[in-house]
Amino acid sequence: MVRSVAERAFPSIRHVLEEFGDMMILTGKTIWSALRPPYPYGGEFVSQFLFALRLVWFPLLVSTVAINYGAPGLQAGDFLTLFGALDRLGGFFVLAAIREIGPLITSIVVAGVAGTAITADLGARKVREELDALQVLGVDPVKNLVVPRFLALMVVTGLFDIYALLFGIFGGILAALSFGQPLGPFWGTLFANASVTDLWGSVLKTTIFGAIVAIVCCYKGMSASGGAEGVGRAVNEAVVISFLGIGAFNYVFTQTLLATHPNILVIK
Amino acid sequence: MAVHEPQRSSPGSEEQEFEFHTGEIRASGEPDAIEFVDVHKSFGRNHVLRGLNMSLPENKISMILGPSGTGKSVCIKHIVGLLYPDSGDVIVHGESIPSLRDAELFETRKKFGVLFQDGALFGSMNLWDNVAFPLRQHTEKGEDEIGEIVNRRMREVGLGGEGAKMPNELSGGMRKRAGFARSLVLDPEIVLFDEPDSGLDPVRTALLCELIKEIHAENGGCYVVITHDIMSARRVAEHISVLWKGKIVESGPAEELFASENPFVRQFLSGESAGPLGME
């Protein structure tokens, strides 16, 4: 009786928990399949890596330069001008661009561009019963389809983070120049505040964002149903859940990194 | 195969709902290749299989017939382990499919050939590579031998010389025939056809049915065809199981089912509008 009432009252909560559990199981299976021989996914890994590279580089370039120029660049620059501390803009870019904006923009662009393509591709294969046919033909779709996408998206997202940091700082340089500032103080405060922890923290966080995006997008594609409309719905849900996952993990990672490395809390 | 006692109905509305489900399983004279034992399966609130008991004999073309939405395709997915029953068991050649580990299941699947509704060809490969795929995946055969087998199977289904085409360049009938060729290349012991007649015109349906009969006569094994097309059933069925509301109404050799006195079986196999089956 109680269970029946609970099922009626909270069907969506139950569904969300079931999906979360399924994604955790898929993550476990993917890591296990990736490590366990045989390793038939090399070709597909390279193909997915190049596919993501080709799709993502330009949107990421535009968005990182524009957002870093606009948000931490112009907005924070305007605020710092009040205190006559515009030379601190470079230091602020360590906090804003390297620790947060770079990883977030990278993973959001990867999810929006490459992740959706993965969901649409796997979803279309699912509704055409290609995935069922693969399984019946004795091919494990996790090992042959999910693992290469998971590894490719992790690696490409981690590498793209460095790319995003470089172009993000370029946005900061544009902002400093637009305030008529020399670049010496910008570089000075940037390097005074930047540490190796910031760099590996940023790359590690973004790599894990890539893993989250890959699992969510593969899961949503492989569980799509209901024809073309179902594939569209799966793509939409994949993006939303990826963003939620990225946001939630970002909170946990940032808190953990700050707690375990208190030296990066000190602003120089 | 033993003749089973009719299923007992529980009292009340369920008794009315399963009024015509005698569950009678008539002897086919062959051992069972596939058995469903009290299988229940639900998708959310939709209880699709509701205690399904069904046996499909060896060396026959069996048909699972029933109205749309009664769980026929769900049966095929249970047989190959793409779906698992909520309760009950699915036994193939004495092995319980739901109890198999993943590695054992992938091994067991080699004995199946499955023709999916739209062929389920891999969109990234041409027709020839699609048909060759199972051989490359599961055998140590060289490309020459693979080529020989693929060409023979493609000729059998009338697609000789079409190997370079991509799946999106083919008509629905050609995709089905290509799927059929792919399902046969490993000489499977069990071949499953999920609505081979859907989306085909009557002539091509008849030709595909003839093809199924010819290839079965040549290779033998357990062929299971899922359909709601009575003409196809009359053409190829040697054994029929009539499925409705997730349970077997009656099952047995085709000629006995076509002569059945059960009002639902009679209505369905004659395609009449008057009878227990309505639009609901």
PDB file of C-alpha atoms in Angstrom, chain A:
ATOM      1  CA  MET A   1       0.000   0.000   0.000  1.00  0.00           C
ATOM      2  CA  VAL A   2       2.684   2.478   1.100  1.00  0.00           C
ATOM      3  CA  ARG A   3       4.861   1.378  -1.809  1.00  0.00           C
ATOM      4  CA  SER A   4       2.007   1.809  -4.255  1.00  0.00           C
ATOM      5  CA  VAL A   5       1.265   5.339  -2.964  1.00  0.00           C
ATOM      6  CA  ALA A   6       4.975   6.198  -3.098  1.00  0.00           C
ATOM      7  CA  GLU A   7       5.219   4.864  -6.650  1.00  0.00           C
ATOM      8  CA  ARG A   8       2.291   7.017  -7.722  1.00  0.00           C
ATOM      9  CA  ALA A   9       3.508  10.103  -5.893  1.00  0.00           C
ATOM     10  CA  PHE A  10       7.144   9.957  -6.909  1.00  0.00           C
ATOM     11  CA  PRO A  11       7.344   8.162 -10.256  1.00  0.00           C
ATOM     12  CA  SER A  12       9.807  10.664 -11.660  1.00  0.00           C
ATOM     13  CA  ILE A  13      12.138  10.471  -8.644  1.00  0.00           C
ATOM     14  CA  ARG A  14      12.187   6.704  -8.986  1.00  0.00           C
ATOM     15  CA  HIS A  15      12.876   7.021 -12.711  1.00  0.00           C
ATOM     16  CA  VAL A  16      15.731   9.471 -12.067  1.00  0.00           C
ATOM     17  CA  LEU A  17      17.267   7.153  -9.469  1.00  0.00           C
ATOM     18  CA  GLU A  18      16.947   4.168 -11.810  1.00  0.00           C
ATOM     19  CA  GLU A  19      18.620   6.086 -14.636  1.00  0.00           C
ATOM     20  CA  PHE A  20      21.389   7.250 -12.327  1.00  0.00           C
ATOM     21  CA  GLY A  21      21.935   3.667 -11.205  1.00  0.00           C
ATOM     22  CA  ASP A  22      21.972   2.443 -14.812  1.00  0.00           C
ATOM     23  CA  MET A  23      24.578   5.077 -15.709  1.00  0.00           C
ATOM     24  CA  MET A  24      26.735   4.009 -12.772  1.00  0.00           C
ATOM     25  CA  ILE A  25      26.493   0.395 -13.935  1.00  0.00           C
ATOM     26  CA  LEU A  26      27.400   1.452 -17.483  1.00  0.00           C
ATOM     27  CA  THR A  27      30.412   3.356 -16.097  1.00  0.00           C
ATOM     28  CA  GLY A  28      31.595   0.265 -14.236  1.00  0.00           C
ATOM     29  CA  LYS A  29      31.076  -1.987 -17.264  1.00  0.00           C
ATOM     30  CA  THR A  30      32.884   0.497 -19.508  1.00  0.00           C
ATOM     31  CA  ILE A  31      35.959   0.747 -17.266  1.00  0.00           C
ATOM     32  CA  TRP A  32      36.041  -3.043 -16.831  1.00  0.00           C
ATOM     33  CA  SER A  33      35.647  -3.616 -20.601  1.00  0.00           C
ATOM     34  CA  ALA A  34      38.338  -1.036 -21.376  1.00  0.00           C
ATOM     35  CA  LEU A  35      40.870  -2.746 -19.118  1.00  0.00           C
ATOM     36  CA  ARG A  36      40.043  -6.357 -19.932  1.00  0.00           C
ATOM     37  CA  PRO A  37      41.458  -7.929 -23.127  1.00  0.00           C
ATOM     38  CA  PRO A  38      40.789  -8.134 -26.027  1.00  0.00           C
ATOM     39  CA  TYR A  39      41.156  -4.519 -27.151  1.00  0.00           C
ATOM     40  CA  PRO A  40      39.281  -4.268 -30.461  1.00  0.00           C
ATOM     41  CA  TYR A  41      38.425  -0.589 -30.123  1.00  0.00           C
ATOM     42  CA  GLY A  42      41.659   1.084 -31.308  1.00  0.00           C
ATOM     43  CA  GLY A  43      40.373   2.075 -34.758  1.00  0.00           C
ATOM     44  CA  GLU A  44      37.056   3.335 -33.406  1.00  0.00           C
ATOM     45  CA  PHE A  45      38.909   5.289 -30.678  1.00  0.00           C
ATOM     46  CA  VAL A  46      41.036   7.115 -33.258  1.00  0.00           C
ATOM     47  CA  SER A  47      38.018   7.779 -35.440  1.00  0.00           C
ATOM     48  CA  GLN A  48      35.964   9.167 -32.513  1.00  0.00           C
ATOM     49  CA  PHE A  49      38.917  11.235 -31.272  1.00  0.00           C
ATOM     50  CA  LEU A  50      39.395  12.861 -34.689  1.00  0.00           C
ATOM     51  CA  PHE A  51      35.637  13.293 -35.064  1.00  0.00           C
ATOM     52  CA  ALA A  52      35.415  15.209 -31.765  1.00  0.00           C
ATOM     53  CA  LEU A  53      38.536  17.210 -32.624  1.00  0.00           C
ATOM     54  CA  ARG A  54      37.095  18.240 -35.984  1.00  0.00           C
ATOM     55  CA  LEU A  55      33.713  19.225 -34.547  1.00  0.00           C
ATOM     56  CA  VAL A  56      34.801  21.023 -31.397  1.00  0.00           C
ATOM     57  CA  TRP A  57      37.914  23.109 -32.124  1.00  0.00           C
ATOM     58  CA  PHE A  58      36.224  26.084 -33.770  1.00  0.00           C
ATOM     59  CA  PRO A  59      33.142  26.525 -31.521  1.00  0.00           C
ATOM     60  CA  LEU A  60      35.437  26.158 -28.509  1.00  0.00           C
ATOM     61  CA  LEU A  61      37.871  28.758 -29.830  1.00  0.00           C
ATOM     62  CA  VAL A  62      35.123  31.324 -30.401  1.00  0.00           C
ATOM     63  CA  SER A  63      33.320  30.675 -27.127  1.00  0.00           C
ATOM     64  CA  THR A  64      36.418  30.695 -24.891  1.00  0.00           C
ATOM     65  CA  VAL A  65      37.803  33.917 -26.346  1.00  0.00           C
ATOM     66  CA  ALA A  66      34.403  35.638 -26.286  1.00  0.00           C
ATOM     67  CA  ILE A  67      33.342  34.533 -22.809  1.00  0.00           C
ATOM     68  CA  ASN A  68      36.706  35.225 -21.173  1.00  0.00           C
ATOM     69  CA  TYR A  69      36.912  38.599 -22.863  1.00  0.00           C
ATOM     70  CA  GLY A  70      33.353  39.462 -21.800  1.00  0.00           C
ATOM     71  CA  ALA A  71      32.865  38.006 -18.332  1.00  0.00           C
ATOM     72  CA  PRO A  72      36.091  37.936 -16.304  1.00  0.00           C
ATOM     73  CA  GLY A  73      37.776  40.331 -18.736  1.00  0.00           C
ATOM     74  CA  LEU A  74      35.477  43.324 -19.163  1.00  0.00           C
ATOM     75  CA  GLN A  75      33.193  42.804 -16.151  1.00  0.00           C
ATOM     76  CA  ALA A  76      35.909  42.051 -13.593  1.00  0.00           C
ATOM     77  CA  GLY A  77      38.172  44.655 -15.212  1.00  0.00           C
ATOM     78  CA  ASP A  78      35.458  47.275 -14.756  1.00  0.00           C
ATOM     79  CA  PHE A  79      35.111  46.287 -11.106  1.00  0.00           C
ATOM     80  CA  LEU A  80      38.868  46.274 -10.491  1.00  0.00           C
ATOM     81  CA  THR A  81      39.143  49.754 -12.039  1.00  0.00           C
ATOM     82  CA  LEU A  82      37.057  51.038  -9.089  1.00  0.00           C
ATOM     83  CA  PHE A  83      39.874  50.049  -6.757  1.00  0.00           C
ATOM     84  CA  GLY A  84      42.659  51.067  -9.098  1.00  0.00           C
ATOM     85  CA  ALA A  85      43.681  47.412  -9.167  1.00  0.00           C
ATOM     86  CA  LEU A  86      43.385  46.579 -12.870  1.00  0.00           C
ATOM     87  CA  ASP A  87      46.888  45.052 -12.708  1.00  0.00           C
ATOM     88  CA  ARG A  88      45.253  42.252 -10.689  1.00  0.00           C
ATOM     89  CA  LEU A  89      43.240  41.109 -13.726  1.00  0.00           C
ATOM     90  CA  GLY A  90      45.855  38.455 -14.607  1.00  0.00           C
ATOM     91  CA  GLY A  91      45.611  37.000 -11.074  1.00  0.00           C
ATOM     92  CA  PHE A  92      41.843  36.932 -11.322  1.00  0.00           C
ATOM     93  CA  PHE A  93      42.151  34.980 -14.569  1.00  0.00           C
ATOM     94  CA  VAL A  94      43.814  32.147 -12.657  1.00  0.00           C
ATOM     95  CA  LEU A  95      40.711  31.847 -10.494  1.00  0.00           C
ATOM     96  CA  ALA A  96      38.214  32.454 -13.270  1.00  0.00           C
ATOM     97  CA  ALA A  97      39.629  31.115 -16.508  1.00  0.00           C
ATOM     98  CA  ILE A  98      41.992  28.336 -15.411  1.00  0.00           C
ATOM     99  CA  ARG A  99      40.069  26.893 -12.491  1.00  0.00           C
ATOM    100  CA  GLU A 100      36.475  27.355 -13.644  1.00  0.00           C
ATOM    101  CA  ILE A 101      35.608  28.870 -17.009  1.00  0.00           C
ATOM    102  CA  GLY A 102      38.071  26.856 -19.098  1.00  0.00           C
ATOM    103  CA  PRO A 103      36.904  23.446 -17.828  1.00  0.00           C
ATOM    104  CA  LEU A 104      33.227  24.428 -17.867  1.00  0.00           C
ATOM    105  CA  ILE A 105      33.201  25.911 -21.372  1.00  0.00           C
ATOM    106  CA  THR A 106      35.243  23.001 -22.731  1.00  0.00           C
ATOM    107  CA  SER A 107      32.923  20.374 -21.317  1.00  0.00           C
ATOM    108  CA  ILE A 108      29.788  22.269 -22.283  1.00  0.00           C
ATOM    109  CA  VAL A 109      30.973  22.666 -25.877  1.00  0.00           C
ATOM    110  CA  VAL A 110      32.085  19.008 -26.013  1.00  0.00           C
ATOM    111  CA  ALA A 111      28.697  17.901 -24.625  1.00  0.00           C
ATOM    112  CA  GLY A 112      26.767  20.166 -26.978  1.00  0.00           C
ATOM    113  CA  VAL A 113      28.722  19.354 -30.118  1.00  0.00           C
ATOM    114  CA  ALA A 114      30.340  15.904 -29.828  1.00  0.00           C
ATOM    115  CA  GLY A 115      28.124  14.420 -27.089  1.00  0.00           C
ATOM    116  CA  THR A 116      24.907  15.138 -28.957  1.00  0.00           C
ATOM    117  CA  ALA A 117      26.389  13.639 -32.121  1.00  0.00           C
ATOM    118  CA  ILE A 118      27.203  10.471 -30.152  1.00  0.00           C
ATOM    119  CA  THR A 119      23.688  10.265 -28.693  1.00  0.00           C
ATOM    120  CA  ALA A 120      22.090  10.847 -32.084  1.00  0.00           C
ATOM    121  CA  ASP A 121      24.319   8.228 -33.734  1.00  0.00           C
ATOM    122  CA  LEU A 122      23.793   5.545 -31.084  1.00  0.00           C
ATOM    123  CA  GLY A 123      20.101   6.449 -30.760  1.00  0.00           C
ATOM    124  CA  ALA A 124      19.538   6.057 -34.496  1.00  0.00           C
ATOM    125  CA  ARG A 125      21.331   2.700 -34.390  1.00  0.00           C
ATOM    126  CA  LYS A 126      19.206   1.665 -31.427  1.00  0.00           C
ATOM    127  CA  VAL A 127      15.864   2.476 -33.049  1.00  0.00           C
ATOM    128  CA  ARG A 128      16.978   0.772 -36.287  1.00  0.00           C
ATOM    129  CA  GLU A 129      17.763  -2.296 -34.105  1.00  0.00           C
ATOM    130  CA  GLU A 130      21.425  -2.218 -35.200  1.00  0.00           C
ATOM    131  CA  LEU A 131      22.552  -2.451 -31.575  1.00  0.00           C
ATOM    132  CA  ASP A 132      20.321  -5.481 -31.008  1.00  0.00           C
ATOM    133  CA  ALA A 133      21.719  -7.038 -34.195  1.00  0.00           C
ATOM    134  CA  LEU A 134      25.268  -6.429 -32.956  1.00  0.00           C
ATOM    135  CA  GLN A 135      24.531  -8.155 -29.673  1.00  0.00           C
ATOM    136  CA  VAL A 136      22.865 -11.083 -31.395  1.00  0.00           C
ATOM    137  CA  LEU A 137      25.933 -11.390 -33.622  1.00  0.00           C
ATOM    138  CA  GLY A 138      27.994 -11.770 -30.456  1.00  0.00           C
ATOM    139  CA  VAL A 139      29.478  -8.263 -30.428  1.00  0.00           C
ATOM    140  CA  ASP A 140      29.536  -6.492 -27.081  1.00  0.00           C
ATOM    141  CA  PRO A 141      28.310  -2.925 -27.724  1.00  0.00           C
ATOM    142  CA  VAL A 142      29.903  -1.649 -24.518  1.00  0.00           C
ATOM    143  CA  LYS A 143      33.369  -2.815 -25.531  1.00  0.00           C
ATOM    144  CA  ASN A 144      33.035  -1.910 -29.205  1.00  0.00           C
ATOM    145  CA  LEU A 145      30.991   1.309 -29.080  1.00  0.00           C
ATOM    146  CA  VAL A 146      30.976   2.794 -25.572  1.00  0.00           C
ATOM    147  CA  VAL A 147      34.616   2.212 -24.584  1.00  0.00           C
ATOM    148  CA  PRO A 148      36.165   3.996 -27.605  1.00  0.00           C
ATOM    149  CA  ARG A 149      33.781   6.945 -27.224  1.00  0.00           C
ATOM    150  CA  PHE A 150      34.431   7.110 -23.475  1.00  0.00           C
ATOM    151  CA  LEU A 151      38.210   7.115 -23.904  1.00  0.00           C
ATOM    152  CA  ALA A 152      38.160   9.463 -26.900  1.00  0.00           C
ATOM    153  CA  LEU A 153      35.927  12.013 -25.177  1.00  0.00           C
ATOM    154  CA  MET A 154      37.992  11.883 -21.969  1.00  0.00           C
ATOM    155  CA  VAL A 155      41.283  12.430 -23.788  1.00  0.00           C
ATOM    156  CA  VAL A 156      39.958  15.040 -26.193  1.00  0.00           C
ATOM    157  CA  THR A 157      38.212  17.013 -23.429  1.00  0.00           C
ATOM    158  CA  GLY A 158      41.352  17.019 -21.261  1.00  0.00           C
ATOM    159  CA  LEU A 159      43.490  18.214 -24.161  1.00  0.00           C
ATOM    160  CA  PHE A 160      40.913  20.789 -25.196  1.00  0.00           C
ATOM    161  CA  ASP A 161      41.080  22.231 -21.680  1.00  0.00           C
ATOM    162  CA  ILE A 162      44.671  23.360 -22.322  1.00  0.00           C
ATOM    163  CA  TYR A 163      43.539  24.841 -25.634  1.00  0.00           C
ATOM    164  CA  ALA A 164      40.652  26.606 -23.849  1.00  0.00           C
ATOM    165  CA  LEU A 165      42.989  27.984 -21.181  1.00  0.00           C
ATOM    166  CA  LEU A 166      45.308  29.456 -23.810  1.00  0.00           C
ATOM    167  CA  PHE A 167      42.491  31.111 -25.732  1.00  0.00           C
ATOM    168  CA  GLY A 168      40.772  32.120 -22.490  1.00  0.00           C
ATOM    169  CA  ILE A 169      43.887  33.995 -21.390  1.00  0.00           C
ATOM    170  CA  PHE A 170      44.023  35.502 -24.861  1.00  0.00           C
ATOM    171  CA  GLY A 171      40.499  36.864 -24.130  1.00  0.00           C
ATOM    172  CA  GLY A 172      41.906  38.346 -20.912  1.00  0.00           C
ATOM    173  CA  ILE A 173      44.735  39.982 -22.845  1.00  0.00           C
ATOM    174  CA  LEU A 174      42.184  41.542 -25.200  1.00  0.00           C
ATOM    175  CA  ALA A 175      40.263  42.864 -22.177  1.00  0.00           C
ATOM    176  CA  ALA A 176      43.414  44.319 -20.571  1.00  0.00           C
ATOM    177  CA  LEU A 177      44.305  45.998 -23.866  1.00  0.00           C
ATOM    178  CA  SER A 178      40.785  47.379 -24.214  1.00  0.00           C
ATOM    179  CA  PHE A 179      41.273  49.101 -20.829  1.00  0.00           C
ATOM    180  CA  GLY A 180      44.457  50.634 -22.210  1.00  0.00           C
ATOM    181  CA  GLN A 181      46.609  48.671 -19.771  1.00  0.00           C
ATOM    182  CA  PRO A 182      50.143  47.428 -20.441  1.00  0.00           C
ATOM    183  CA  LEU A 183      50.409  43.616 -20.385  1.00  0.00           C
ATOM    184  CA  GLY A 184      53.309  43.383 -17.906  1.00  0.00           C
ATOM    185  CA  PRO A 185      51.145  43.562 -14.728  1.00  0.00           C
ATOM    186  CA  PHE A 186      48.620  41.152 -16.267  1.00  0.00           C
ATOM    187  CA  TRP A 187      51.321  38.508 -16.840  1.00  0.00           C
ATOM    188  CA  GLY A 188      52.967  39.310 -13.492  1.00  0.00           C
ATOM    189  CA  THR A 189      49.860  38.673 -11.371  1.00  0.00           C
ATOM    190  CA  LEU A 190      48.835  35.732 -13.568  1.00  0.00           C
ATOM    191  CA  PHE A 191      52.099  33.864 -12.976  1.00  0.00           C
ATOM    192  CA  ALA A 192      52.297  34.946  -9.309  1.00  0.00           C
ATOM    193  CA  ASN A 193      48.956  33.234  -8.613  1.00  0.00           C
ATOM    194  CA  ALA A 194      49.120  30.325 -11.051  1.00  0.00           C
ATOM    195  CA  SER A 195      50.455  27.036  -9.717  1.00  0.00           C
ATOM    196  CA  VAL A 196      51.007  23.533 -11.014  1.00  0.00           C
ATOM    197  CA  THR A 197      48.049  22.451  -8.874  1.00  0.00           C
ATOM    198  CA  ASP A 198      45.828  24.858 -10.804  1.00  0.00           C
ATOM    199  CA  LEU A 199      46.928  23.347 -14.097  1.00  0.00           C
ATOM    200  CA  TRP A 200      46.619  19.661 -13.228  1.00  0.00           C
ATOM    201  CA  GLY A 201      43.436  20.353 -11.274  1.00  0.00           C
ATOM    202  CA  SER A 202      41.929  22.024 -14.323  1.00  0.00           C
ATOM    203  CA  VAL A 203      42.976  19.265 -16.746  1.00  0.00           C
ATOM    204  CA  LEU A 204      41.937  16.432 -14.408  1.00  0.00           C
ATOM    205  CA  LYS A 205      38.568  18.038 -13.739  1.00  0.00           C
ATOM    206  CA  THR A 206      37.916  18.530 -17.449  1.00  0.00           C
ATOM    207  CA  THR A 207      38.976  14.964 -18.253  1.00  0.00           C
ATOM    208  CA  ILE A 208      36.422  13.683 -15.746  1.00  0.00           C
ATOM    209  CA  PHE A 209      33.820  16.057 -17.228  1.00  0.00           C
ATOM    210  CA  GLY A 210      34.563  14.341 -20.559  1.00  0.00           C
ATOM    211  CA  ALA A 211      33.947  10.956 -18.945  1.00  0.00           C
ATOM    212  CA  ILE A 212      30.615  12.159 -17.529  1.00  0.00           C
ATOM    213  CA  VAL A 213      29.531  13.532 -20.915  1.00  0.00           C
ATOM    214  CA  ALA A 214      30.548  10.289 -22.663  1.00  0.00           C
ATOM    215  CA  ILE A 215      28.669   8.023 -20.260  1.00  0.00           C
ATOM    216  CA  VAL A 216      25.521  10.163 -20.240  1.00  0.00           C
ATOM    217  CA  CYS A 217      25.470  10.556 -24.028  1.00  0.00           C
ATOM    218  CA  CYS A 218      26.199   6.871 -24.723  1.00  0.00           C
ATOM    219  CA  TYR A 219      23.603   5.769 -22.169  1.00  0.00           C
ATOM    220  CA  LYS A 220      20.937   8.065 -23.578  1.00  0.00           C
ATOM    221  CA  GLY A 221      21.692   6.955 -27.137  1.00  0.00           C
ATOM    222  CA  MET A 222      21.661   3.263 -26.283  1.00  0.00           C
ATOM    223  CA  SER A 223      18.398   3.546 -24.369  1.00  0.00           C
ATOM    224  CA  ALA A 224      16.575   5.673 -26.960  1.00  0.00           C
ATOM    225  CA  SER A 225      13.188   4.393 -28.068  1.00  0.00           C
ATOM    226  CA  GLY A 226      10.220   5.629 -30.045  1.00  0.00           C
ATOM    227  CA  GLY A 227      11.661   6.305 -33.495  1.00  0.00           C
ATOM    228  CA  ALA A 228      13.016   9.656 -34.675  1.00  0.00           C
ATOM    229  CA  GLU A 229      11.098  11.536 -31.992  1.00  0.00           C
ATOM    230  CA  GLY A 230      12.661   9.303 -29.340  1.00  0.00           C
ATOM    231  CA  VAL A 231      16.148  10.013 -30.656  1.00  0.00           C
ATOM    232  CA  GLY A 232      15.460  13.778 -30.488  1.00  0.00           C
ATOM    233  CA  ARG A 233      14.235  13.396 -26.917  1.00  0.00           C
ATOM    234  CA  ALA A 234      17.316  11.349 -26.012  1.00  0.00           C
ATOM    235  CA  VAL A 235      19.639  14.042 -27.404  1.00  0.00           C
ATOM    236  CA  ASN A 236      17.828  16.728 -25.443  1.00  0.00           C
ATOM    237  CA  GLU A 237      17.972  14.719 -22.213  1.00  0.00           C
ATOM    238  CA  ALA A 238      21.623  13.847 -22.779  1.00  0.00           C
ATOM    239  CA  VAL A 239      22.590  17.532 -22.929  1.00  0.00           C
ATOM    240  CA  VAL A 240      20.540  18.469 -19.868  1.00  0.00           C
ATOM    241  CA  ILE A 241      21.846  15.556 -17.776  1.00  0.00           C
ATOM    242  CA  SER A 242      25.429  16.201 -18.926  1.00  0.00           C
ATOM    243  CA  PHE A 243      25.204  19.817 -17.765  1.00  0.00           C
ATOM    244  CA  LEU A 244      23.703  18.724 -14.435  1.00  0.00           C
ATOM    245  CA  GLY A 245      26.437  16.129 -13.999  1.00  0.00           C
ATOM    246  CA  ILE A 246      29.153  18.626 -14.876  1.00  0.00           C
ATOM    247  CA  GLY A 247      27.754  21.185 -12.418  1.00  0.00           C
ATOM    248  CA  ALA A 248      27.385  18.672  -9.594  1.00  0.00           C
ATOM    249  CA  PHE A 249      30.846  17.177 -10.103  1.00  0.00           C
ATOM    250  CA  ASN A 250      32.392  20.645 -10.399  1.00  0.00           C
ATOM    251  CA  TYR A 251      31.100  21.497  -6.926  1.00  0.00           C
ATOM    252  CA  VAL A 252      32.516  18.300  -5.410  1.00  0.00           C
ATOM    253  CA  PHE A 253      35.861  18.616  -7.214  1.00  0.00           C
ATOM    254  CA  THR A 254      36.377  22.304  -6.408  1.00  0.00           C
ATOM    255  CA  GLN A 255      35.566  21.802  -2.733  1.00  0.00           C
ATOM    256  CA  THR A 256      37.878  18.794  -2.534  1.00  0.00           C
ATOM    257  CA  LEU A 257      40.734  20.545  -4.349  1.00  0.00           C
ATOM    258  CA  LEU A 258      40.487  23.651  -2.159  1.00  0.00           C
ATOM    259  CA  ALA A 259      40.284  21.569   1.000  1.00  0.00           C
ATOM    260  CA  THR A 260      43.266  19.395   0.084  1.00  0.00           C
ATOM    261  CA  HIS A 261      45.402  22.228  -1.351  1.00  0.00           C
ATOM    262  CA  PRO A 262      44.775  25.277   0.902  1.00  0.00           C
ATOM    263  CA  ASN A 263      47.809  27.065  -0.577  1.00  0.00           C
ATOM    264  CA  ILE A 264      45.814  27.859  -3.726  1.00  0.00           C
ATOM    265  CA  LEU A 265      43.342  29.833  -1.569  1.00  0.00           C
ATOM    266  CA  VAL A 266      46.014  32.435  -0.946  1.00  0.00           C
ATOM    267  CA  ILE A 267      45.680  35.297  -3.428  1.00  0.00           C
ATOM    268  CA  LYS A 268      49.036  36.882  -4.164  1.00  0.00           C
TER     269      LYS A 268
END
